[in-house]
mmCIF file of C-alpha atoms in Angstrom:
data_model
loop_
_atom_site.group_PDB
_atom_site.id
_atom_site.type_symbol
_atom_site.label_atom_id
_atom_site.label_comp_id
_atom_site.label_asym_id
_atom_site.label_seq_id
_atom_site.Cartn_x
_atom_site.Cartn_y
_atom_site.Cartn_z
ATOM 1 C CA UNK Q 1 85.442 92.185 79.000
ATOM 2 C CA UNK Q 2 81.960 93.652 78.945
ATOM 3 C CA UNK Q 3 81.944 93.973 82.750
ATOM 4 C CA UNK Q 4 85.286 95.792 82.725
ATOM 5 C CA UNK Q 5 84.129 98.112 79.961
ATOM 6 C CA UNK Q 6 80.888 98.871 81.778
ATOM 7 C CA UNK Q 7 82.426 99.719 85.156
ATOM 8 C CA UNK Q 8 85.106 101.761 83.402
ATOM 9 C CA UNK Q 9 82.428 103.675 81.498
ATOM 10 C CA UNK Q 10 80.567 104.481 84.723
ATOM 11 C CA UNK Q 11 83.753 105.615 86.513
ATOM 12 C CA UNK Q 12 84.826 107.792 83.586
ATOM 13 C CA UNK Q 13 81.357 109.316 83.268
ATOM 14 C CA UNK Q 14 81.301 110.135 86.980
ATOM 15 C CA UNK Q 15 84.696 111.824 86.725
ATOM 16 C CA UNK Q 16 83.699 113.644 83.560
ATOM 17 C CA UNK Q 17 80.744 115.270 85.311
ATOM 18 C CA UNK Q 18 82.963 116.869 87.939
ATOM 19 C CA UNK Q 19 85.307 119.825 87.837
ATOM 20 C CA UNK Q 20 88.818 119.948 89.309
ATOM 21 C CA UNK Q 21 87.601 121.391 92.589
ATOM 22 C CA UNK Q 22 85.038 118.613 93.041
ATOM 23 C CA UNK Q 23 87.576 115.939 92.131
ATOM 24 C CA UNK Q 24 90.005 117.216 94.768
ATOM 25 C CA UNK Q 25 87.426 117.995 97.497
ATOM 26 C CA UNK Q 26 87.505 116.013 100.741
ATOM 27 C CA UNK Q 27 85.007 116.088 103.591
ATOM 28 C CA UNK Q 28 86.426 117.466 106.836
ATOM 29 C CA UNK Q 29 88.399 114.743 108.580
ATOM 30 C CA UNK Q 30 88.413 112.418 105.552
ATOM 31 C CA UNK Q 31 91.801 111.706 103.955
ATOM 32 C CA UNK Q 32 90.925 111.006 100.328
ATOM 33 C CA UNK Q 33 89.158 112.713 97.447
ATOM 34 C CA UNK Q 34 87.515 111.382 94.315
ATOM 35 C CA UNK Q 35 90.811 112.250 92.610
ATOM 36 C CA UNK Q 36 92.687 109.928 94.945
ATOM 37 C CA UNK Q 37 90.303 107.091 94.098
ATOM 38 C CA UNK Q 38 90.558 107.778 90.355
ATOM 39 C CA UNK Q 39 94.349 107.720 90.657
ATOM 40 C CA UNK Q 40 94.159 104.514 92.707
ATOM 41 C CA UNK Q 41 91.936 102.823 90.105
ATOM 42 C CA UNK Q 42 94.340 103.818 87.334
ATOM 43 C CA UNK Q 43 97.344 102.571 89.343
ATOM 44 C CA UNK Q 44 95.645 99.292 90.239
ATOM 45 C CA UNK Q 45 94.667 98.545 86.611
ATOM 46 C CA UNK Q 46 98.119 99.526 85.372
ATOM 47 C CA UNK Q 47 99.834 97.485 88.077
ATOM 48 C CA UNK Q 48 97.589 94.434 87.616
ATOM 49 C CA UNK Q 49 98.345 94.081 83.919
ATOM 50 C CA UNK Q 50 102.072 94.526 84.482
ATOM 51 C CA UNK Q 51 102.073 92.088 87.411
ATOM 52 C CA UNK Q 52 100.291 89.414 85.390
ATOM 53 C CA UNK Q 53 102.664 89.801 82.463
ATOM 54 C CA UNK Q 54 105.739 89.605 84.703
ATOM 55 C CA UNK Q 55 104.481 86.523 86.568
ATOM 56 C CA UNK Q 56 103.020 84.646 83.614
ATOM 57 C CA UNK Q 57 105.394 85.134 80.670
ATOM 58 C CA UNK Q 58 104.028 81.914 79.133
ATOM 59 C CA UNK Q 59 101.000 83.881 77.951
ATOM 60 C CA UNK Q 60 103.042 85.065 75.015
ATOM 61 C CA UNK Q 61 104.755 88.231 73.771
ATOM 62 C CA UNK Q 62 101.591 89.564 72.120
ATOM 63 C CA UNK Q 63 100.273 90.361 75.617
ATOM 64 C CA UNK Q 64 102.913 93.045 76.147
ATOM 65 C CA UNK Q 65 106.099 93.695 78.042
ATOM 66 C CA UNK Q 66 104.940 94.022 81.653
ATOM 67 C CA UNK Q 67 106.016 97.654 81.985
ATOM 68 C CA UNK Q 68 103.571 99.986 83.738
ATOM 69 C CA UNK Q 69 102.395 103.226 82.134
ATOM 70 C CA UNK Q 70 103.229 104.773 85.528
ATOM 71 C CA UNK Q 71 106.884 103.868 84.987
ATOM 72 C CA UNK Q 72 107.049 104.439 81.205
ATOM 73 C CA UNK Q 73 105.681 107.960 81.567
ATOM 74 C CA UNK Q 74 107.549 108.646 84.867
ATOM 75 C CA UNK Q 75 104.301 109.943 86.367
ATOM 76 C CA UNK Q 76 105.483 109.798 89.982
ATOM 77 C CA UNK Q 77 108.314 112.185 89.156
ATOM 78 C CA UNK Q 78 106.184 114.332 86.845
ATOM 79 C CA UNK Q 79 103.485 114.777 89.477
ATOM 80 C CA UNK Q 80 105.884 115.249 92.390
ATOM 81 C CA UNK Q 81 105.155 112.122 94.407
ATOM 82 C CA UNK Q 82 107.461 111.755 97.402
ATOM 83 C CA UNK Q 83 110.488 109.604 96.658
ATOM 84 C CA UNK Q 84 109.383 106.656 98.799
ATOM 85 C CA UNK Q 85 105.980 106.576 97.141
ATOM 86 C CA UNK Q 86 106.994 106.303 93.498
ATOM 87 C CA UNK Q 87 105.827 102.693 93.255
ATOM 88 C CA UNK Q 88 102.779 102.796 95.504
ATOM 89 C CA UNK Q 89 99.369 101.912 94.147
ATOM 90 C CA UNK Q 90 97.626 103.595 97.064
ATOM 91 C CA UNK Q 91 97.038 100.502 99.174
ATOM 92 C CA UNK Q 92 98.151 100.467 102.789
ATOM 93 C CA UNK Q 93 98.911 104.174 103.006
ATOM 94 C CA UNK Q 94 98.285 106.004 106.247
ATOM 95 C CA UNK Q 95 95.544 108.636 106.156
ATOM 96 C CA UNK Q 96 98.168 111.362 106.415
ATOM 97 C CA UNK Q 97 100.164 110.058 103.453
ATOM 98 C CA UNK Q 98 97.047 109.448 101.341
ATOM 99 C CA UNK Q 99 95.866 113.003 102.049
ATOM 100 C CA UNK Q 100 99.249 114.440 101.083
ATOM 101 C CA UNK Q 101 99.619 112.802 97.659
ATOM 102 C CA UNK Q 102 99.902 115.382 94.859
ATOM 103 C CA UNK Q 103 96.961 114.209 92.766
ATOM 104 C CA UNK Q 104 97.201 116.051 89.421
ATOM 105 C CA UNK Q 105 94.492 118.071 87.724
ATOM 106 C CA UNK Q 106 91.500 116.347 86.197
ATOM 107 C CA UNK Q 107 92.806 116.276 82.632
ATOM 108 C CA UNK Q 108 96.134 114.643 83.511
ATOM 109 C CA UNK Q 109 94.497 112.247 85.942
ATOM 110 C CA UNK Q 110 91.886 111.148 83.412
ATOM 111 C CA UNK Q 111 94.547 110.682 80.721
ATOM 112 C CA UNK Q 112 96.244 108.161 82.997
ATOM 113 C CA UNK Q 113 92.932 106.513 83.897
ATOM 114 C CA UNK Q 114 91.926 106.182 80.212
ATOM 115 C CA UNK Q 115 95.311 104.707 79.322
ATOM 116 C CA UNK Q 116 95.266 102.220 82.208
ATOM 117 C CA UNK Q 117 91.697 101.182 81.529
ATOM 118 C CA UNK Q 118 92.338 100.764 77.818
ATOM 119 C CA UNK Q 119 95.437 98.642 78.491
ATOM 120 C CA UNK Q 120 93.626 96.253 80.842
ATOM 121 C CA UNK Q 121 90.643 96.016 78.468
ATOM 122 C CA UNK Q 122 92.947 95.128 75.548
ATOM 123 C CA UNK Q 123 94.626 92.540 77.781
ATOM 124 C CA UNK Q 124 91.290 90.966 78.828
ATOM 125 C CA UNK Q 125 90.048 90.917 75.242
ATOM 126 C CA UNK Q 126 93.232 89.191 74.071
ATOM 127 C CA UNK Q 127 93.062 86.706 76.955
ATOM 128 C CA UNK Q 128 89.432 85.873 76.135
ATOM 129 C CA UNK Q 129 90.178 85.563 72.421
ATOM 130 C CA UNK Q 130 93.341 83.510 72.757
ATOM 131 C CA UNK Q 131 92.113 81.350 75.656
ATOM 132 C CA UNK Q 132 88.298 81.251 75.529
ATOM 133 C CA UNK Q 133 88.501 78.097 77.627
ATOM 134 C CA UNK Q 134 91.245 76.116 79.244
ATOM 135 C CA UNK Q 135 90.903 73.267 76.765
ATOM 136 C CA UNK Q 136 93.935 72.228 74.765
ATOM 137 C CA UNK Q 137 96.441 73.923 77.076
ATOM 138 C CA UNK Q 138 98.948 72.265 79.359
ATOM 139 C CA UNK Q 139 98.288 72.016 83.102
ATOM 140 C CA UNK Q 140 100.673 74.842 84.039
ATOM 141 C CA UNK Q 141 99.069 77.282 81.593
ATOM 142 C CA UNK Q 142 95.563 76.193 82.669
ATOM 143 C CA UNK Q 143 96.390 77.015 86.298
ATOM 144 C CA UNK Q 144 97.883 80.351 85.244
ATOM 145 C CA UNK Q 145 94.796 81.300 83.218
ATOM 146 C CA UNK Q 146 92.479 80.347 86.076
ATOM 147 C CA UNK Q 147 94.541 82.434 88.531
ATOM 148 C CA UNK Q 148 94.608 85.390 86.143
ATOM 149 C CA UNK Q 149 90.833 85.245 85.701
ATOM 150 C CA UNK Q 150 90.362 85.074 89.473
ATOM 151 C CA UNK Q 151 92.577 88.149 89.893
ATOM 152 C CA UNK Q 152 90.661 89.997 87.179
ATOM 153 C CA UNK Q 153 87.386 89.214 88.944
ATOM 154 C CA UNK Q 154 88.773 90.488 92.255
ATOM 155 C CA UNK Q 155 89.890 93.729 90.601
ATOM 156 C CA UNK Q 156 86.486 94.157 88.995
ATOM 157 C CA UNK Q 157 84.895 93.926 92.460
ATOM 158 C CA UNK Q 158 87.536 96.362 93.731
ATOM 159 C CA UNK Q 159 86.586 98.881 91.025
ATOM 160 C CA UNK Q 160 82.928 98.575 92.036
ATOM 161 C CA UNK Q 161 83.775 99.277 95.698
ATOM 162 C CA UNK Q 162 85.827 102.332 94.740
ATOM 163 C CA UNK Q 163 82.996 103.560 92.530
ATOM 164 C CA UNK Q 164 80.718 103.388 95.566
ATOM 165 C CA UNK Q 165 83.141 105.520 97.578
ATOM 166 C CA UNK Q 166 83.343 108.074 94.764
ATOM 167 C CA UNK Q 167 79.548 108.128 94.390
ATOM 168 C CA UNK Q 168 79.290 108.899 98.104
ATOM 169 C CA UNK Q 169 81.848 111.716 97.852
ATOM 170 C CA UNK Q 170 80.043 113.105 94.807
ATOM 171 C CA UNK Q 171 76.709 112.887 96.622
ATOM 172 C CA UNK Q 172 78.075 114.794 99.604
ATOM 173 C CA UNK Q 173 79.059 117.602 97.243
ATOM 174 C CA UNK Q 174 76.180 117.646 94.779
ATOM 175 C CA UNK Q 175 73.311 115.971 96.598
ATOM 176 C CA UNK Q 176 73.059 113.172 94.041
ATOM 177 C CA UNK Q 177 74.760 110.335 92.288
ATOM 178 C CA UNK Q 178 74.057 107.909 89.488
ATOM 179 C CA UNK Q 179 71.352 106.116 91.484
ATOM 180 C CA UNK Q 180 69.437 109.309 92.279
ATOM 181 C CA UNK Q 181 69.849 110.559 88.705
ATOM 182 C CA UNK Q 182 68.252 107.358 87.373
ATOM 183 C CA UNK Q 183 65.295 107.744 89.761
ATOM 184 C CA UNK Q 184 64.655 111.283 88.507
ATOM 185 C CA UNK Q 185 64.403 110.092 84.900
#
């Protein structure tokens, strides 16, 4: 949980330091902006929680219903995503399609990111509280918990990679990132 909260804090702080123009800026010949990556992180967190809940209903009803915020709030329609891309999480898109996505303004984008991050953090906290170990659970649930934790770890690494991409894009625009800011202090 602490690792998720920490990477989420760093991503949100990075986004908070930028204006709409910086969030939507792309280097010449590069298909995606910081905004795309923020959207992708929100979609991935939102999708991961929903996927887990749909595939492992034995966790219990207190974990939620498996419905994505993306779907509940009809964000694809609200933001004008092309019809065939309503369910995408941003993986496997061509450069042309990724560049054409109607990423919303900073405020709307960050609202979705906050909501997605909060939902996955609540899920991880509940998982850790309810199943601090795999003792005293049946074999099927033990395997499910181990697979869920492996998936959470993979998504944590994914968030770190995306943060690196966003730091690079920020650095190209501003001449610095979190690493250079720490050296100055």
